[in-house]
Amino acid sequence: MENNTGNGQNNYQTTPCHEVDYDRALPIVLGQIFTYGDLFTKLSFLIMGFSNIIRGQIIKGFIFLLTEVMFFYFLLMEKGGTYHLDRLISLGTTPASQADGPFGKITPNDDSRKCLLYGIGTVIIIFAFLALWAESLKSGYEAQYFVAKGKRPNSFYRDIQIYFDKKIYRTLLFLPIVGISIFTITPIIFMICIGFTNYNAKHNGYTKLVDWIGFDMFGKVLHMGKDPDGTVNMFSHTFWSVLGWTLIWAVATTFLCYIFGMILAMVINRKGIKFKKFWRTLFITSVAVPQFVSLLIMRSFLSEFGLLNSFLRNFGLNPPDWLGDSTLAKVVVIVVNLWVGIPYTMLITTGILMNIPAELYEAAKVDGANAVTTFFKITLPYMIFVTTPYLIQQFIGNINNFNVIYLLTGGGPNMDTSKYQAGDTDLLVTWLYKLTTDSKDFNLASVIGMLIFILSATFSLITYRSSGSYKNEEEFQ
Amino acid sequence: MTKGKKVLAITLATTMAFSCLTACGSKKGGNNEAKPTPTAIIEDLVKVDPELGITAPDEVENNADAQKVSLKVWAPAEEQDLMEKLCTTFDKAHAEYDIDFTYEVSSEADAANNLTNDPQSAADVFMFAGDQLSNLADGNLLFDLSALIPDNPEIEEKYDDQAYNSCLIDGKLLAFPFTANQFFMYYNKSMLTEEEVKSLDDILAKDLGTAPSGEKVKNFGFDLANGWYILAFMYGNGCTLYGDGTQEKECNWNNEDGKAVVKYLNNMIATGKFFSNANDDGLPLLEKGELATVVTGSWNSNAVKAKLGDNYAACVLPTFKIDGKECHMKPFADFKMIGVNAFAGEPRPAAELAYFLADNYSQWQRLQIRSYAPTVKILQDYVTDDTKEKPEPIDPAVIAATEQMSAENSSLRPTTPQLKNYWSFGQNLGSLIYKQDERITDESKMQDTLDLIVKGITTVL
């Protein structure tokens, strides 16, 4: 240690003192700092930056101290942190009320949604402060260490320089992290919290306040067994049957699109096929039309008295109601989705097919393998190896494939008398949409959203980690 | 990392973060701020018919101490022009107010949602679809307009009873109805007579032969797989939703009366003369002469007029016979309404403006300019009176809508917010009947199916 103190920067980089191991978890580090710190460092636990000030890092120390003062001022000021934490727990106590008299004005009062939002904001601020507090303790201990070693602690200017040199990653990531916390993390926490409240059509949050209800909604959705009167439980029945159809849909669309797209690409890719570029362009044109346009056209084309059926009737046939019969509608949406999805798979597989080394095929030919064998021994393994992550992403995308279902059938037909706000072709995500826009069951919708996330995350993690592309990354190089 | 690269990287990161911030900032404007050019430009307000007893308000100079008021008004895009003219008229007629109006576009269907999301920045006076009334009332978001009654006692007598009662919840007058927003029946005069369209059984009994295209003509077009329509039959035979309209656990559609309606509808499908008018599929068939009647509302009157031409006619919904008993189809009496935001900064001028916008004079303007069926008695009489000379003939659709909203031909909407549960199950019932699913055609299963539907309608989350 002694001979490693050539300049300040090196000192800063090495573990400043063998007593404290900065690589270890934070509470342990803090505990060590408390154990080995001198009186000033220990006082820094209460008065942030005290150790820095004493040891000459005046500006840094005062910035820490000022932050602490501001934080406690924020906590204790009128309508400050403690007020918001209190309201995060109660979600408001007084709803807006009208003044007496016929033309009395309404005084806006607590708004549960704001209570929740500001409460979450306060919690985030508290965590941010705790992180800064831990940082200040480390810095205070470092200062103690430098002084103990007879060195001058870093000047403020030097500290700033470090943020443009060794610690530039922090400087670069600062704004993105602030942005993500405000625009992504906070809304997500907010949405998750709604699942544990009774925020719905009957509680708008300002004239009818919202309360915490815990796991009630999860209980309703995941309920097993029948209702006391012997009939099915509507909410869980809806969830399980919609989930079942969502999985069937996701598997069917993902794999059928994949298989047909691959066959199409291979056919076009065959030697001896002329105008390859023309065929590829032809098939890709269906992508050029915005999806919602082509889907809405499909909808009116397939409707009971639509073009297709009047065409069929002209031949004296008695055509079915394509989108009006439960089973048929399910088949039809899968088929229509093929038409939308195959061109994409074709594009991707074309690229991969052209990349398979031709020597592999030549070698196989020499060994006397026929087309089927080469497909199953060379093409398919290669394809699957390269496209597994794509398949996973497609599968998750199909679980959440809002457009096709919503624009084509709107979730209908609605033939199941025990489903709550869901039709026979509704996916979890379109059901969620109906819950938020039609029946305004925001809390139920939030729970469905969480379950979709858990489902997608678990599935992707398991399949991705057991895929060849993850385990043997180098194999095909 | 060289210094230049570092500077570049920091600049890029900052730019990205800021562009993110600004992108989010500009979105905040919301959908109500921009005011598109009004689609219907009106040259001038229509002159009032002096014989009617409707007078245009007098223009007066503002008092020296006139109260400065700013009011925000929401109306759909096609109403903007008329709305601005009426509001200006109101301002000129009131010496005690000096009003600064802000107009924003919000369709009647969206108004309630927009208001619920942020009532404090929403409009003071707004037009909305009557089906939103109970939700707004449940959230205490509507100003109680009964406060106007002491000064304007004529309010209670002015409006059609059904229209007035539709706006009453717990004895509070929460909105003013300004036009009917409901369905009735259009028919082809050359296929059915005025007498025949009075009874559904007569309509279905008639053999209308084949159309020029060779298709068999269908007699009755109705959107059966739709909760809003199918309840007209149920209410017609005495079934109700949510008891007196406030009991969220009540629904008697699974009783004998309900089953009788289901059987009647099953028989109607069996005649083969019924046409399902989902997505307005029936309109093109009217033109081809393949459909004799279609049940839809004023919103389609121009489309139907264009299809039927000289054979265009409209009437109230027909009656139907169950066990020899004559039943009137009773859809919900639905209205478009004008309400005042409970959070309005100036409740009194806002309430007076809302009243003016739904009063005789404004309704007269809407009737003449936009063919809106009136809800004030004086104009209803004018519309339905055949003997009176009129500057322009009244659209039969307006007369039909006016007659359809009578207590005999319509029912009051339940006021419980639980009504949101009903729509999906009403659609359920209609779909099962239309598809002649065995769950509803088989007499032994019919009871169970209806029980399940009732359970769904009354389940509280």
Short mmCIF file of N, CA, C and O in Angstrom, two decimals, chain B residues 291-365:
data_model
loop_
_atom_site.label_atom_id
_atom_site.label_comp_id
_atom_site.label_asym_id
_atom_site.label_seq_id
_atom_site.Cartn_x
_atom_site.Cartn_y
_atom_site.Cartn_z
N LEU B 291 -84.62 -5.29 -48.79
CA LEU B 291 -84.99 -5.15 -47.38
C LEU B 291 -86.08 -4.08 -47.29
O LEU B 291 -85.97 -3.02 -47.90
N ALA B 292 -87.14 -4.39 -46.52
CA ALA B 292 -88.28 -3.47 -46.48
C ALA B 292 -88.17 -2.47 -45.33
O ALA B 292 -88.60 -1.33 -45.46
N THR B 293 -87.62 -2.89 -44.19
CA THR B 293 -87.54 -1.98 -43.05
C THR B 293 -86.16 -2.10 -42.43
O THR B 293 -85.50 -3.13 -42.54
N VAL B 294 -85.73 -1.04 -41.75
CA VAL B 294 -84.50 -1.14 -40.99
C VAL B 294 -84.64 -0.29 -39.73
O VAL B 294 -85.17 0.82 -39.78
N VAL B 295 -84.20 -0.86 -38.61
CA VAL B 295 -84.28 -0.13 -37.35
C VAL B 295 -82.93 0.51 -37.08
O VAL B 295 -81.93 -0.17 -36.88
N THR B 296 -82.89 1.83 -37.14
CA THR B 296 -81.67 2.57 -36.82
C THR B 296 -82.10 4.00 -36.45
O THR B 296 -83.29 4.26 -36.37
N GLY B 297 -81.15 4.90 -36.23
CA GLY B 297 -81.53 6.19 -35.67
C GLY B 297 -81.37 7.37 -36.58
O GLY B 297 -81.03 7.22 -37.76
N SER B 298 -81.57 8.57 -36.02
CA SER B 298 -81.51 9.80 -36.81
C SER B 298 -80.16 9.95 -37.48
O SER B 298 -80.05 10.57 -38.53
N TRP B 299 -79.09 9.38 -36.83
CA TRP B 299 -77.75 9.53 -37.38
C TRP B 299 -77.64 8.94 -38.78
O TRP B 299 -76.73 9.27 -39.52
N ASN B 300 -78.57 8.04 -39.14
CA ASN B 300 -78.49 7.43 -40.47
C ASN B 300 -79.52 8.02 -41.43
O ASN B 300 -79.68 7.50 -42.53
N SER B 301 -80.24 9.08 -41.02
CA SER B 301 -81.38 9.50 -41.84
C SER B 301 -80.95 9.91 -43.24
O SER B 301 -81.62 9.57 -44.22
N ASN B 302 -79.83 10.62 -43.37
CA ASN B 302 -79.41 11.02 -44.71
C ASN B 302 -79.03 9.82 -45.56
O ASN B 302 -79.36 9.77 -46.75
N ALA B 303 -78.35 8.85 -44.93
CA ALA B 303 -77.95 7.66 -45.68
C ALA B 303 -79.18 6.91 -46.17
O ALA B 303 -79.27 6.50 -47.33
N VAL B 304 -80.17 6.74 -45.27
CA VAL B 304 -81.36 5.98 -45.66
C VAL B 304 -82.13 6.74 -46.73
O VAL B 304 -82.61 6.15 -47.70
N LYS B 305 -82.22 8.07 -46.58
CA LYS B 305 -82.94 8.88 -47.56
C LYS B 305 -82.31 8.68 -48.94
O LYS B 305 -83.00 8.52 -49.94
N ALA B 306 -80.99 8.66 -48.96
CA ALA B 306 -80.30 8.50 -50.25
C ALA B 306 -80.58 7.13 -50.85
O ALA B 306 -80.71 7.00 -52.07
N LYS B 307 -80.72 6.11 -50.01
CA LYS B 307 -80.94 4.76 -50.54
C LYS B 307 -82.37 4.59 -51.01
O LYS B 307 -82.63 3.94 -52.01
N LEU B 308 -83.33 5.13 -50.24
CA LEU B 308 -84.73 4.84 -50.54
C LEU B 308 -85.36 5.85 -51.50
O LEU B 308 -86.36 5.54 -52.14
N GLY B 309 -84.81 7.03 -51.56
CA GLY B 309 -85.35 8.04 -52.48
C GLY B 309 -86.81 8.36 -52.17
O GLY B 309 -87.15 8.68 -51.04
N ASP B 310 -87.66 8.22 -53.18
CA ASP B 310 -89.08 8.59 -53.02
C ASP B 310 -89.81 7.67 -52.06
O ASP B 310 -90.87 8.01 -51.54
N ASN B 311 -89.28 6.47 -51.85
CA ASN B 311 -89.97 5.52 -50.98
C ASN B 311 -89.58 5.67 -49.51
O ASN B 311 -89.91 4.83 -48.69
N TYR B 312 -88.86 6.74 -49.22
CA TYR B 312 -88.35 6.96 -47.86
C TYR B 312 -89.50 7.27 -46.90
O TYR B 312 -90.33 8.13 -47.17
N ALA B 313 -89.53 6.54 -45.79
CA ALA B 313 -90.52 6.83 -44.74
C ALA B 313 -89.97 6.34 -43.41
O ALA B 313 -89.10 5.47 -43.38
N ALA B 314 -90.48 6.93 -42.33
CA ALA B 314 -90.01 6.53 -41.00
C ALA B 314 -91.19 6.50 -40.05
O ALA B 314 -92.18 7.23 -40.25
N CYS B 315 -91.12 5.67 -39.05
CA CYS B 315 -92.21 5.58 -38.07
C CYS B 315 -91.66 5.05 -36.76
O CYS B 315 -90.50 4.65 -36.68
N VAL B 316 -92.51 5.05 -35.73
CA VAL B 316 -92.07 4.49 -34.45
C VAL B 316 -91.92 2.98 -34.60
O VAL B 316 -92.43 2.38 -35.54
N LEU B 317 -91.20 2.38 -33.66
CA LEU B 317 -90.99 0.94 -33.69
C LEU B 317 -92.34 0.23 -33.61
O LEU B 317 -93.26 0.70 -32.94
N PRO B 318 -92.48 -0.91 -34.30
CA PRO B 318 -93.78 -1.60 -34.32
C PRO B 318 -94.07 -2.29 -32.99
O PRO B 318 -93.18 -2.49 -32.16
N THR B 319 -95.32 -2.68 -32.82
CA THR B 319 -95.69 -3.48 -31.65
C THR B 319 -95.52 -4.95 -32.00
O THR B 319 -95.40 -5.31 -33.16
N PHE B 320 -95.47 -5.77 -30.97
CA PHE B 320 -95.40 -7.22 -31.23
C PHE B 320 -96.34 -7.93 -30.27
O PHE B 320 -96.60 -7.45 -29.17
N LYS B 321 -96.87 -9.08 -30.70
CA LYS B 321 -97.89 -9.78 -29.90
C LYS B 321 -97.28 -10.97 -29.18
O LYS B 321 -96.67 -11.85 -29.81
N ILE B 322 -97.42 -11.00 -27.85
CA ILE B 322 -96.99 -12.17 -27.08
C ILE B 322 -98.20 -12.70 -26.34
O ILE B 322 -98.82 -11.96 -25.58
N ASP B 323 -98.58 -13.94 -26.60
CA ASP B 323 -99.76 -14.57 -26.00
C ASP B 323 -100.98 -13.66 -26.15
O ASP B 323 -101.72 -13.43 -25.18
N GLY B 324 -101.15 -13.09 -27.31
CA GLY B 324 -102.32 -12.25 -27.56
C GLY B 324 -102.20 -10.86 -27.00
O GLY B 324 -103.05 -10.00 -27.25
N LYS B 325 -101.13 -10.60 -26.24
CA LYS B 325 -100.98 -9.28 -25.63
C LYS B 325 -100.16 -8.38 -26.55
O LYS B 325 -99.14 -8.79 -27.08
N GLU B 326 -100.66 -7.17 -26.75
CA GLU B 326 -99.97 -6.23 -27.64
C GLU B 326 -98.85 -5.53 -26.86
O GLU B 326 -99.11 -4.87 -25.86
N CYS B 327 -97.60 -5.70 -27.27
CA CYS B 327 -96.47 -5.07 -26.56
C CYS B 327 -95.85 -4.00 -27.45
O CYS B 327 -95.63 -4.22 -28.64
N HIS B 328 -95.52 -2.87 -26.85
CA HIS B 328 -94.78 -1.83 -27.56
C HIS B 328 -93.30 -2.06 -27.37
O HIS B 328 -92.85 -2.27 -26.24
N MET B 329 -92.53 -2.00 -28.44
CA MET B 329 -91.08 -2.06 -28.26
C MET B 329 -90.64 -0.80 -27.54
O MET B 329 -91.03 0.31 -27.92
N LYS B 330 -89.87 -0.99 -26.47
CA LYS B 330 -89.49 0.17 -25.66
C LYS B 330 -87.99 0.29 -25.51
O LYS B 330 -87.42 -0.22 -24.54
N PRO B 331 -87.32 0.93 -26.44
CA PRO B 331 -85.89 1.16 -26.24
C PRO B 331 -85.69 2.20 -25.16
O PRO B 331 -86.64 2.85 -24.73
N PHE B 332 -84.46 2.36 -24.70
CA PHE B 332 -84.17 3.44 -23.76
C PHE B 332 -84.50 4.77 -24.43
O PHE B 332 -84.21 4.96 -25.62
N ALA B 333 -85.10 5.68 -23.66
CA ALA B 333 -85.28 7.04 -24.17
C ALA B 333 -83.91 7.70 -24.05
O ALA B 333 -83.47 8.03 -22.95
N ASP B 334 -83.23 7.85 -25.17
CA ASP B 334 -81.87 8.39 -25.12
C ASP B 334 -81.83 9.80 -25.70
O ASP B 334 -82.45 10.07 -26.71
N PHE B 335 -81.09 10.62 -25.05
CA PHE B 335 -81.02 12.02 -25.47
C PHE B 335 -79.58 12.47 -25.54
O PHE B 335 -78.71 11.90 -24.89
N LYS B 336 -79.36 13.52 -26.30
CA LYS B 336 -78.11 14.24 -26.19
C LYS B 336 -78.37 15.36 -25.20
O LYS B 336 -79.44 15.98 -25.24
N MET B 337 -77.43 15.60 -24.33
CA MET B 337 -77.68 16.53 -23.23
C MET B 337 -76.62 17.61 -23.16
O MET B 337 -75.53 17.48 -23.70
N ILE B 338 -76.99 18.67 -22.44
CA ILE B 338 -76.03 19.72 -22.12
C ILE B 338 -75.93 19.78 -20.61
O ILE B 338 -76.94 19.88 -19.92
N GLY B 339 -74.73 19.70 -20.11
CA GLY B 339 -74.55 19.72 -18.67
C GLY B 339 -73.55 20.79 -18.26
O GLY B 339 -72.86 21.37 -19.10
N VAL B 340 -73.49 21.02 -16.97
CA VAL B 340 -72.54 21.99 -16.43
C VAL B 340 -71.59 21.24 -15.51
O VAL B 340 -72.01 20.46 -14.65
N ASN B 341 -70.32 21.43 -15.72
CA ASN B 341 -69.28 20.81 -14.91
C ASN B 341 -69.43 21.25 -13.45
O ASN B 341 -69.54 22.44 -13.17
N ALA B 342 -69.44 20.28 -12.54
CA ALA B 342 -69.60 20.63 -11.13
C ALA B 342 -68.43 21.49 -10.64
O ALA B 342 -68.56 22.22 -9.67
N PHE B 343 -67.31 21.41 -11.34
CA PHE B 343 -66.14 22.19 -10.93
C PHE B 343 -66.10 23.55 -11.64
O PHE B 343 -65.08 24.23 -11.59
N ALA B 344 -67.19 23.92 -12.30
CA ALA B 344 -67.19 25.19 -13.04
C ALA B 344 -66.89 26.34 -12.09
O ALA B 344 -67.38 26.39 -10.97
N GLY B 345 -66.07 27.27 -12.57
CA GLY B 345 -65.70 28.39 -11.74
C GLY B 345 -66.86 29.35 -11.50
O GLY B 345 -66.95 29.97 -10.44
N GLU B 346 -67.73 29.49 -12.49
CA GLU B 346 -68.86 30.42 -12.38
C GLU B 346 -70.15 29.64 -12.62
O GLU B 346 -70.70 29.67 -13.72
N PRO B 347 -70.66 28.95 -11.61
CA PRO B 347 -71.79 28.05 -11.84
C PRO B 347 -73.05 28.76 -12.38
O PRO B 347 -73.72 28.23 -13.24
N ARG B 348 -73.33 29.97 -11.91
CA ARG B 348 -74.61 30.56 -12.29
C ARG B 348 -74.67 30.91 -13.78
O ARG B 348 -75.56 30.41 -14.47
N PRO B 349 -73.73 31.71 -14.30
CA PRO B 349 -73.81 31.97 -15.74
C PRO B 349 -73.68 30.69 -16.56
O PRO B 349 -74.34 30.56 -17.60
N ALA B 350 -72.88 29.72 -16.08
CA ALA B 350 -72.74 28.46 -16.83
C ALA B 350 -74.08 27.74 -16.89
O ALA B 350 -74.50 27.26 -17.96
N ALA B 351 -74.78 27.68 -15.77
CA ALA B 351 -76.07 26.99 -15.74
C ALA B 351 -77.08 27.72 -16.62
O ALA B 351 -77.86 27.10 -17.35
N GLU B 352 -77.06 29.05 -16.57
CA GLU B 352 -78.01 29.81 -17.39
C GLU B 352 -77.71 29.60 -18.87
O GLU B 352 -78.63 29.49 -19.69
N LEU B 353 -76.43 29.53 -19.21
CA LEU B 353 -76.07 29.28 -20.61
C LEU B 353 -76.55 27.90 -21.04
O LEU B 353 -77.11 27.73 -22.12
N ALA B 354 -76.35 26.88 -20.16
CA ALA B 354 -76.78 25.53 -20.51
C ALA B 354 -78.28 25.51 -20.76
O ALA B 354 -78.76 24.89 -21.73
N TYR B 355 -79.02 26.21 -19.92
CA TYR B 355 -80.47 26.26 -20.09
C TYR B 355 -80.81 26.92 -21.41
O TYR B 355 -81.65 26.43 -22.19
N PHE B 356 -80.15 28.02 -21.72
CA PHE B 356 -80.42 28.72 -22.97
C PHE B 356 -80.13 27.82 -24.18
O PHE B 356 -80.86 27.80 -25.16
N LEU B 357 -79.04 27.05 -24.07
CA LEU B 357 -78.64 26.22 -25.21
C LEU B 357 -79.59 25.06 -25.44
O LEU B 357 -79.56 24.41 -26.49
N ALA B 358 -80.42 24.74 -24.43
CA ALA B 358 -81.38 23.66 -24.61
C ALA B 358 -82.81 24.21 -24.58
O ALA B 358 -83.76 23.46 -24.46
N ASP B 359 -82.93 25.52 -24.69
CA ASP B 359 -84.25 26.16 -24.59
C ASP B 359 -84.90 26.23 -25.96
O ASP B 359 -84.30 25.92 -26.98
N ASN B 360 -86.16 26.70 -25.99
CA ASN B 360 -86.95 26.78 -27.23
C ASN B 360 -86.17 27.36 -28.39
O ASN B 360 -86.12 26.78 -29.48
N TYR B 361 -85.55 28.51 -28.15
CA TYR B 361 -84.91 29.23 -29.24
C TYR B 361 -83.79 28.40 -29.86
O TYR B 361 -83.72 28.24 -31.08
N SER B 362 -82.93 27.85 -29.00
CA SER B 362 -81.80 27.05 -29.53
C SER B 362 -82.30 25.78 -30.20
O SER B 362 -81.77 25.35 -31.23
N GLN B 363 -83.31 25.16 -29.62
CA GLN B 363 -83.83 23.93 -30.23
C GLN B 363 -84.48 24.23 -31.58
O GLN B 363 -84.41 23.41 -32.50
N TRP B 364 -85.10 25.37 -31.68
CA TRP B 364 -85.68 25.79 -32.97
C TRP B 364 -84.58 25.91 -34.02
O TRP B 364 -84.72 25.44 -35.14
N GLN B 365 -83.47 26.53 -33.63
CA GLN B 365 -82.36 26.66 -34.56
C GLN B 365 -81.85 25.29 -34.99
O GLN B 365 -81.59 25.05 -36.17
#
